[in-house]
mmCIF file of C-alpha atoms in Angstrom:
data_model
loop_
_atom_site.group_PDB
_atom_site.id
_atom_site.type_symbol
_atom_site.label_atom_id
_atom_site.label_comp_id
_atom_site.label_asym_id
_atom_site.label_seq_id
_atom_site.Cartn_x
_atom_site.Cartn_y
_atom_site.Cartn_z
ATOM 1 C CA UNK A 1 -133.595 69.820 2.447
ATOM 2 C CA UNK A 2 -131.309 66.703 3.613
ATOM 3 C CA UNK A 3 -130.475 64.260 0.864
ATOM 4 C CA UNK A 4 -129.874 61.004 1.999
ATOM 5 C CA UNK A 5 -127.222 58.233 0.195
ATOM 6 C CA UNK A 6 -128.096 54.827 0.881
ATOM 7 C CA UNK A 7 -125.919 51.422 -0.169
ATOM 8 C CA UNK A 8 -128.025 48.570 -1.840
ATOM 9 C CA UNK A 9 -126.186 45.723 -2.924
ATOM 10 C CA UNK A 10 -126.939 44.113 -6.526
ATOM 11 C CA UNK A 11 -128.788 41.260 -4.084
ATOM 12 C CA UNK A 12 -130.385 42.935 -2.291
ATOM 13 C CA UNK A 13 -131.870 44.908 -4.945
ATOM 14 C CA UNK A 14 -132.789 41.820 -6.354
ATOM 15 C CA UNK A 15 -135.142 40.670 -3.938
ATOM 16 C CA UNK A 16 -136.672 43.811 -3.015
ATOM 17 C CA UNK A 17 -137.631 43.975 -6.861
ATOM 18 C CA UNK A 18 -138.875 40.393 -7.276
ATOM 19 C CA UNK A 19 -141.071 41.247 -4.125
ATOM 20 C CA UNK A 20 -142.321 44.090 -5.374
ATOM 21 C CA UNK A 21 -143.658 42.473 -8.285
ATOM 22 C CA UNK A 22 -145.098 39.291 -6.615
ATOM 23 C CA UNK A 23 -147.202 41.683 -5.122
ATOM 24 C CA UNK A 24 -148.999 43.120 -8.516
ATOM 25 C CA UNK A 25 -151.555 41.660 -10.115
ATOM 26 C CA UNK A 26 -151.688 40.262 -13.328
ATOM 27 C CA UNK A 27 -153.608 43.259 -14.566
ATOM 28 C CA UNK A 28 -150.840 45.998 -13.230
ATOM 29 C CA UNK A 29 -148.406 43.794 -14.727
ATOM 30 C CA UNK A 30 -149.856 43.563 -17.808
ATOM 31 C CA UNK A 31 -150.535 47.454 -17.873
ATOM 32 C CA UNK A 32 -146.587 48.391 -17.148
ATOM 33 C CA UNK A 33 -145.893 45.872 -20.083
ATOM 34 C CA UNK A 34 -148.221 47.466 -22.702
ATOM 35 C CA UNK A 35 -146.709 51.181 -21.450
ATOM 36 C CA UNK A 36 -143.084 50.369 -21.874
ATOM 37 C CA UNK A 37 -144.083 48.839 -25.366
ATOM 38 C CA UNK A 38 -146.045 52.387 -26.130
ATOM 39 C CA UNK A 39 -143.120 53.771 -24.848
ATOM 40 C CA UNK A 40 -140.747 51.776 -27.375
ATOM 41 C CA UNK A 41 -143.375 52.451 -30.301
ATOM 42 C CA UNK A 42 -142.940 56.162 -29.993
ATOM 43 C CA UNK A 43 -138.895 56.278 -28.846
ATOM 44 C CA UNK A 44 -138.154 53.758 -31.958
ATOM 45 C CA UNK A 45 -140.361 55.542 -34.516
ATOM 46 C CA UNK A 46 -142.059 51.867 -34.651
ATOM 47 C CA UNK A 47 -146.031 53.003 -35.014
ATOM 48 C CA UNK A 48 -146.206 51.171 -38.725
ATOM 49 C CA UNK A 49 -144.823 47.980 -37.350
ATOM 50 C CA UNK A 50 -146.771 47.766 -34.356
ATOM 51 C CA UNK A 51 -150.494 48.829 -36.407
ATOM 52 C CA UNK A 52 -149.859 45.607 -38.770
ATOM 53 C CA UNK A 53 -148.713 43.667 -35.217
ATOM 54 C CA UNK A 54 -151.803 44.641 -33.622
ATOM 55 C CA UNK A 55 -154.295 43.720 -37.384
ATOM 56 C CA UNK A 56 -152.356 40.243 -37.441
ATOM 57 C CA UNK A 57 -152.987 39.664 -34.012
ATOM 58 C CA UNK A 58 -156.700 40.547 -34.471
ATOM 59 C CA UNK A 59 -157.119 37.819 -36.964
ATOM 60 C CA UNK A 60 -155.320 35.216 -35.676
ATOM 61 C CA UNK A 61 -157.446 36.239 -32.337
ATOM 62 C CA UNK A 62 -160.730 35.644 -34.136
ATOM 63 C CA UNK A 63 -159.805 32.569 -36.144
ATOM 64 C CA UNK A 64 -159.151 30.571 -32.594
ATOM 65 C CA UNK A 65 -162.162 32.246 -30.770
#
């Protein structure tokens, strides 16, 4: 197997990364942010916090419907 190094400059890396996401849609987007926040839940031992997040946002979601 041939491993292979490769040089990307902080720049470049930029770029490549902000095209990469103008290319998702607002639902993949939107997906990758609700995993890494599933992803902070568990790491962070956060699962009380986020349930009353999630019942306040509920309510406020049906009072402005």
């Amino acid at each position: 197997m041939v491993k292979e190094v490769r040089i990307i400059y902080k720049a470049e890396a930029e770029i490549k990364e902000s095209q990469f996401w103008k290319e998702k849609s607002y639902e993949e987007k939107l997906s990758v942010v609700q995993f890494l926040r599933e992803q902070y839940v568990k790491i962070f031992n956060k699962q009380d916090d986020y349930a009353e997040s999630r019942k306040r946002l509920r309510r406020v979601y049906r009072i402005t419907k």
